[in-house]
């Protein structure tokens, strides 16, 4: 074959090939541009501050874990003693200290309105309920682990402990000697998971937290409400709505 002829054919067609390549590249870039959506990053410098403040509303579901004494088996009193889950309310403040890109230290003091119950079932189908309506001051100190922020959202885990003090002791003690009596201080282990969503002027963080009391709140007594019990510890699952 004549090499000069081949060379002329190539010289005639390479501009067309170049144009086709340019058109294909343009189409690809246009498709990518149409598929990309700009997302505005709210509070972009949020993590540059060492301390952040906020507040929260929370809805705990709480109960006592009941430990039985030998009298529960030997006596002819209640054949069943248990504590059902009851809803409560909590409100408080958030003080969040930035440690690094992954860790925060978090203090969330709050006021909790609890209404825990202990129910007694007796032979013959009768029953009674002891309701412990109380107001507590809670001081949880938590370590928070954050995921990498993706645009305006990220996940986090947290764990720590909480110290709690009951505030309405005098009113409760005046309710009578026949009532179930409990102590007024508690220590608990807390842990949970949350999701942070950044908006233009604030950050909203729904959070689910679990709490398990370590101290025995049962105060020994000789009345019918105390018979069969030797230990009461607190357990709760709480949904938080944090605003920062």
Short mmCIF file of C-alpha atoms in Angstrom, two decimals:
data_model
loop_
_atom_site.label_atom_id
_atom_site.label_comp_id
_atom_site.label_asym_id
_atom_site.label_seq_id
_atom_site.Cartn_x
_atom_site.Cartn_y
_atom_site.Cartn_z
CA UNK A 1 0.00 0.00 0.00
CA UNK A 2 1.17 3.48 -0.80
CA UNK A 3 2.40 5.06 2.46
CA UNK A 4 1.83 8.54 1.13
CA UNK A 5 -1.84 7.67 0.54
CA UNK A 6 -2.24 6.37 4.11
CA UNK A 7 -0.58 9.48 5.47
CA UNK A 8 -2.99 11.67 3.50
CA UNK A 9 -6.00 9.71 4.84
CA UNK A 10 -4.85 10.17 8.42
CA UNK A 11 -4.27 13.87 7.91
CA UNK A 12 -7.80 14.20 6.51
CA UNK A 13 -9.53 12.41 9.44
CA UNK A 14 -7.67 13.49 12.55
CA UNK A 15 -9.51 16.87 12.84
CA UNK A 16 -12.84 15.03 12.81
CA UNK A 17 -11.61 12.62 15.49
CA UNK A 18 -10.43 15.52 17.63
CA UNK A 19 -13.80 17.22 17.33
CA UNK A 20 -15.61 14.00 18.35
CA UNK A 21 -13.36 13.63 21.43
CA UNK A 22 -13.99 17.24 22.43
CA UNK A 23 -17.75 16.78 22.08
CA UNK A 24 -17.72 13.60 24.19
CA UNK A 25 -15.65 15.31 26.91
CA UNK A 26 -18.05 18.26 26.92
CA UNK A 27 -21.03 15.95 27.31
CA UNK A 28 -19.38 14.11 30.22
CA UNK A 29 -18.54 17.36 32.02
CA UNK A 30 -22.06 18.65 31.49
CA UNK A 31 -23.57 15.46 32.92
CA UNK A 32 -21.32 15.65 35.98
CA UNK A 33 -22.19 19.31 36.50
CA UNK A 34 -25.92 18.52 36.35
CA UNK A 35 -25.50 15.69 38.89
CA UNK A 36 -23.64 17.87 41.42
CA UNK A 37 -25.77 19.81 43.87
CA UNK A 38 -24.27 22.59 45.93
CA UNK A 39 -24.95 22.24 49.66
CA UNK A 40 -24.41 25.25 51.88
CA UNK A 41 -22.40 24.42 54.99
CA UNK A 42 -24.05 26.04 58.00
CA UNK A 43 -22.03 27.18 61.04
CA UNK A 44 -18.84 26.30 59.20
CA UNK A 45 -16.59 27.63 62.00
CA UNK A 46 -18.64 26.06 64.77
CA UNK A 47 -15.87 23.77 66.05
CA UNK A 48 -13.34 26.61 66.24
CA UNK A 49 -14.81 27.71 69.60
CA UNK A 50 -13.59 25.90 72.71
CA UNK A 51 -16.87 26.09 74.67
CA UNK A 52 -20.44 25.95 73.41
CA UNK A 53 -23.65 26.42 75.37
CA UNK A 54 -27.15 25.18 74.80
CA UNK A 55 -30.29 23.77 76.36
CA UNK A 56 -32.39 20.64 75.99
CA UNK A 57 -35.76 19.07 76.62
CA UNK A 58 -35.95 15.38 77.41
CA UNK A 59 -38.52 12.63 77.93
CA UNK A 60 -37.24 9.85 80.22
CA UNK A 61 -38.94 6.48 80.54
CA UNK A 62 -37.87 5.21 83.96
CA UNK A 63 -38.43 2.48 86.54
CA UNK A 64 -36.97 0.82 89.63
CA UNK A 65 -35.17 -2.50 89.43
CA UNK A 66 -36.47 -4.40 92.46
CA UNK A 67 -34.28 -6.72 94.53
CA UNK A 68 -36.17 -9.11 96.84
CA UNK A 69 -35.46 -9.90 100.47
CA UNK A 70 -35.96 -13.34 102.11
CA UNK A 71 -39.25 -12.04 103.54
CA UNK A 72 -40.69 -11.93 100.05
CA UNK A 73 -40.61 -15.75 99.95
CA UNK A 74 -41.47 -16.55 103.55
CA UNK A 75 -44.26 -14.01 104.20
CA UNK A 76 -47.90 -14.30 103.15
CA UNK A 77 -47.91 -10.75 101.86
CA UNK A 78 -47.53 -9.72 98.20
CA UNK A 79 -46.68 -12.54 95.79
CA UNK A 80 -45.45 -10.11 93.13
CA UNK A 81 -43.58 -6.81 93.48
CA UNK A 82 -42.44 -4.96 90.35
CA UNK A 83 -41.87 -1.50 88.92
CA UNK A 84 -43.43 -0.64 85.50
CA UNK A 85 -41.97 1.87 83.08
CA UNK A 86 -43.35 5.39 83.53
CA UNK A 87 -42.88 8.57 81.54
CA UNK A 88 -41.25 11.66 83.04
CA UNK A 89 -39.91 15.07 82.04
CA UNK A 90 -36.46 16.71 82.13
CA UNK A 91 -35.07 20.11 81.14
CA UNK A 92 -31.53 21.40 81.41
CA UNK A 93 -28.49 23.14 79.98
CA UNK A 94 -25.53 22.01 77.87
CA UNK A 95 -21.91 23.04 78.44
CA UNK A 96 -19.75 21.44 75.73
CA UNK A 97 -15.94 21.73 75.77
CA UNK A 98 -14.07 21.06 72.53
CA UNK A 99 -11.02 18.78 73.05
CA UNK A 100 -10.06 17.88 69.46
CA UNK A 101 -11.64 16.92 66.13
CA UNK A 102 -13.02 13.70 67.60
CA UNK A 103 -13.56 14.29 71.35
CA UNK A 104 -15.65 16.67 73.48
CA UNK A 105 -16.26 16.90 77.22
CA UNK A 106 -19.92 17.51 78.02
CA UNK A 107 -21.74 18.67 81.18
CA UNK A 108 -25.56 18.61 81.09
CA UNK A 109 -27.06 19.77 84.44
CA UNK A 110 -30.82 19.33 84.55
CA UNK A 111 -34.01 19.20 86.61
CA UNK A 112 -35.98 15.96 86.36
CA UNK A 113 -39.59 15.36 87.39
CA UNK A 114 -39.97 11.63 88.06
CA UNK A 115 -43.00 9.53 88.93
CA UNK A 116 -41.66 6.05 89.55
CA UNK A 117 -44.01 3.30 90.71
CA UNK A 118 -43.75 0.07 92.71
CA UNK A 119 -46.72 -2.27 92.36
CA UNK A 120 -47.77 -5.03 94.77
CA UNK A 121 -50.03 -7.92 93.76
CA UNK A 122 -51.68 -9.81 96.64
CA UNK A 123 -53.49 -13.15 96.80
CA UNK A 124 -57.16 -12.81 96.04
CA UNK A 125 -56.68 -10.42 93.12
CA UNK A 126 -56.06 -7.23 95.10
CA UNK A 127 -53.17 -4.90 94.39
CA UNK A 128 -51.70 -1.56 95.46
CA UNK A 129 -49.32 0.97 93.92
CA UNK A 130 -46.65 3.08 95.59
CA UNK A 131 -45.89 6.17 93.50
CA UNK A 132 -42.64 8.02 94.16
CA UNK A 133 -43.18 11.50 92.75
CA UNK A 134 -39.92 13.37 93.12
CA UNK A 135 -37.81 16.19 91.72
CA UNK A 136 -34.12 15.52 91.11
CA UNK A 137 -31.14 17.67 90.20
CA UNK A 138 -28.90 15.74 87.80
CA UNK A 139 -25.25 16.45 86.96
CA UNK A 140 -24.05 14.15 84.14
CA UNK A 141 -20.43 14.45 82.96
CA UNK A 142 -19.92 12.74 79.61
CA UNK A 143 -17.17 12.11 77.08
CA UNK A 144 -18.37 12.55 73.51
CA UNK A 145 -16.87 10.91 70.40
CA UNK A 146 -17.82 12.58 67.09
CA UNK A 147 -17.74 11.23 63.57
CA UNK A 148 -16.42 13.31 60.68
CA UNK A 149 -18.84 16.04 59.68
CA UNK A 150 -20.61 15.42 56.35
CA UNK A 151 -21.91 18.75 55.04
CA UNK A 152 -24.42 19.68 57.79
CA UNK A 153 -24.69 16.47 59.80
CA UNK A 154 -22.69 13.97 61.84
CA UNK A 155 -23.17 11.16 64.36
CA UNK A 156 -21.72 10.86 67.86
CA UNK A 157 -21.41 8.49 70.81
CA UNK A 158 -21.15 9.49 74.45
CA UNK A 159 -20.60 7.83 77.83
CA UNK A 160 -19.91 8.84 81.40
CA UNK A 161 -21.51 9.13 84.81
CA UNK A 162 -24.15 11.20 86.59
CA UNK A 163 -24.64 12.37 90.18
CA UNK A 164 -28.23 13.12 91.25
CA UNK A 165 -29.81 14.68 94.35
CA UNK A 166 -33.50 14.71 95.28
CA UNK A 167 -34.82 18.14 96.26
CA UNK A 168 -38.32 17.58 97.72
CA UNK A 169 -37.29 15.41 100.68
CA UNK A 170 -39.25 17.24 103.40
CA UNK A 171 -42.56 17.13 101.57
CA UNK A 172 -42.12 13.44 100.78
CA UNK A 173 -41.27 12.49 104.36
CA UNK A 174 -44.45 14.20 105.57
CA UNK A 175 -46.59 11.85 103.50
CA UNK A 176 -46.72 9.25 106.28
CA UNK A 177 -44.83 6.34 107.78
CA UNK A 178 -46.79 3.72 105.79
CA UNK A 179 -45.20 4.72 102.51
CA UNK A 180 -42.20 3.16 100.76
CA UNK A 181 -39.11 5.19 101.67
CA UNK A 182 -36.11 5.79 99.37
CA UNK A 183 -32.78 7.54 99.64
CA UNK A 184 -32.08 10.97 98.17
CA UNK A 185 -28.77 10.57 96.28
CA UNK A 186 -27.87 8.44 93.29
CA UNK A 187 -24.91 7.66 91.03
CA UNK A 188 -25.47 6.29 87.55
CA UNK A 189 -23.61 5.09 84.47
CA UNK A 190 -24.84 6.75 81.27
CA UNK A 191 -24.20 6.09 77.58
CA UNK A 192 -25.94 6.87 74.34
CA UNK A 193 -25.91 7.85 70.67
CA UNK A 194 -26.93 11.04 68.89
CA UNK A 195 -27.23 12.80 65.55
CA UNK A 196 -26.23 16.44 64.96
CA UNK A 197 -27.93 18.52 62.27
CA UNK A 198 -26.53 21.99 61.60
CA UNK A 199 -28.90 24.77 60.59
CA UNK A 200 -28.20 28.38 59.71
CA UNK A 201 -28.34 29.75 63.26
CA UNK A 202 -28.30 26.71 65.58
CA UNK A 203 -27.54 23.01 65.85
CA UNK A 204 -30.22 20.43 66.66
CA UNK A 205 -29.10 17.10 68.13
CA UNK A 206 -31.65 14.34 68.89
CA UNK A 207 -30.06 11.89 71.31
CA UNK A 208 -30.98 8.55 72.90
CA UNK A 209 -29.33 7.93 76.27
CA UNK A 210 -29.42 4.99 78.70
CA UNK A 211 -28.88 5.30 82.45
CA UNK A 212 -28.30 2.59 85.09
CA UNK A 213 -28.21 3.50 88.78
CA UNK A 214 -25.39 2.10 90.91
CA UNK A 215 -26.64 2.92 94.42
CA UNK A 216 -29.33 1.13 96.40
CA UNK A 217 -32.10 3.69 96.95
CA UNK A 218 -34.15 1.45 99.24
CA UNK A 219 -34.46 2.75 102.79
CA UNK A 220 -35.27 -0.14 105.19
CA UNK A 221 -38.63 -0.01 106.92
CA UNK A 222 -41.10 -2.26 108.74
CA UNK A 223 -44.35 -1.26 107.03
CA UNK A 224 -46.21 -3.29 104.41
CA UNK A 225 -44.70 -1.29 101.54
CA UNK A 226 -41.17 -2.25 102.63
CA UNK A 227 -41.87 -5.93 103.23
CA UNK A 228 -40.14 -8.15 100.66
CA UNK A 229 -37.73 -5.53 99.27
CA UNK A 230 -34.03 -5.11 99.98
CA UNK A 231 -32.81 -3.19 96.92
CA UNK A 232 -34.07 -0.50 94.51
CA UNK A 233 -31.94 0.82 91.66
CA UNK A 234 -32.94 3.20 88.89
CA UNK A 235 -33.02 2.50 85.17
CA UNK A 236 -34.10 4.89 82.43
CA UNK A 237 -34.10 5.43 78.67
CA UNK A 238 -34.27 9.10 77.66
CA UNK A 239 -34.88 10.90 74.39
CA UNK A 240 -33.13 14.30 74.30
CA UNK A 241 -33.61 17.25 71.97
CA UNK A 242 -30.45 19.37 72.29
CA UNK A 243 -30.31 22.93 70.93
CA UNK A 244 -26.86 24.56 70.70
#
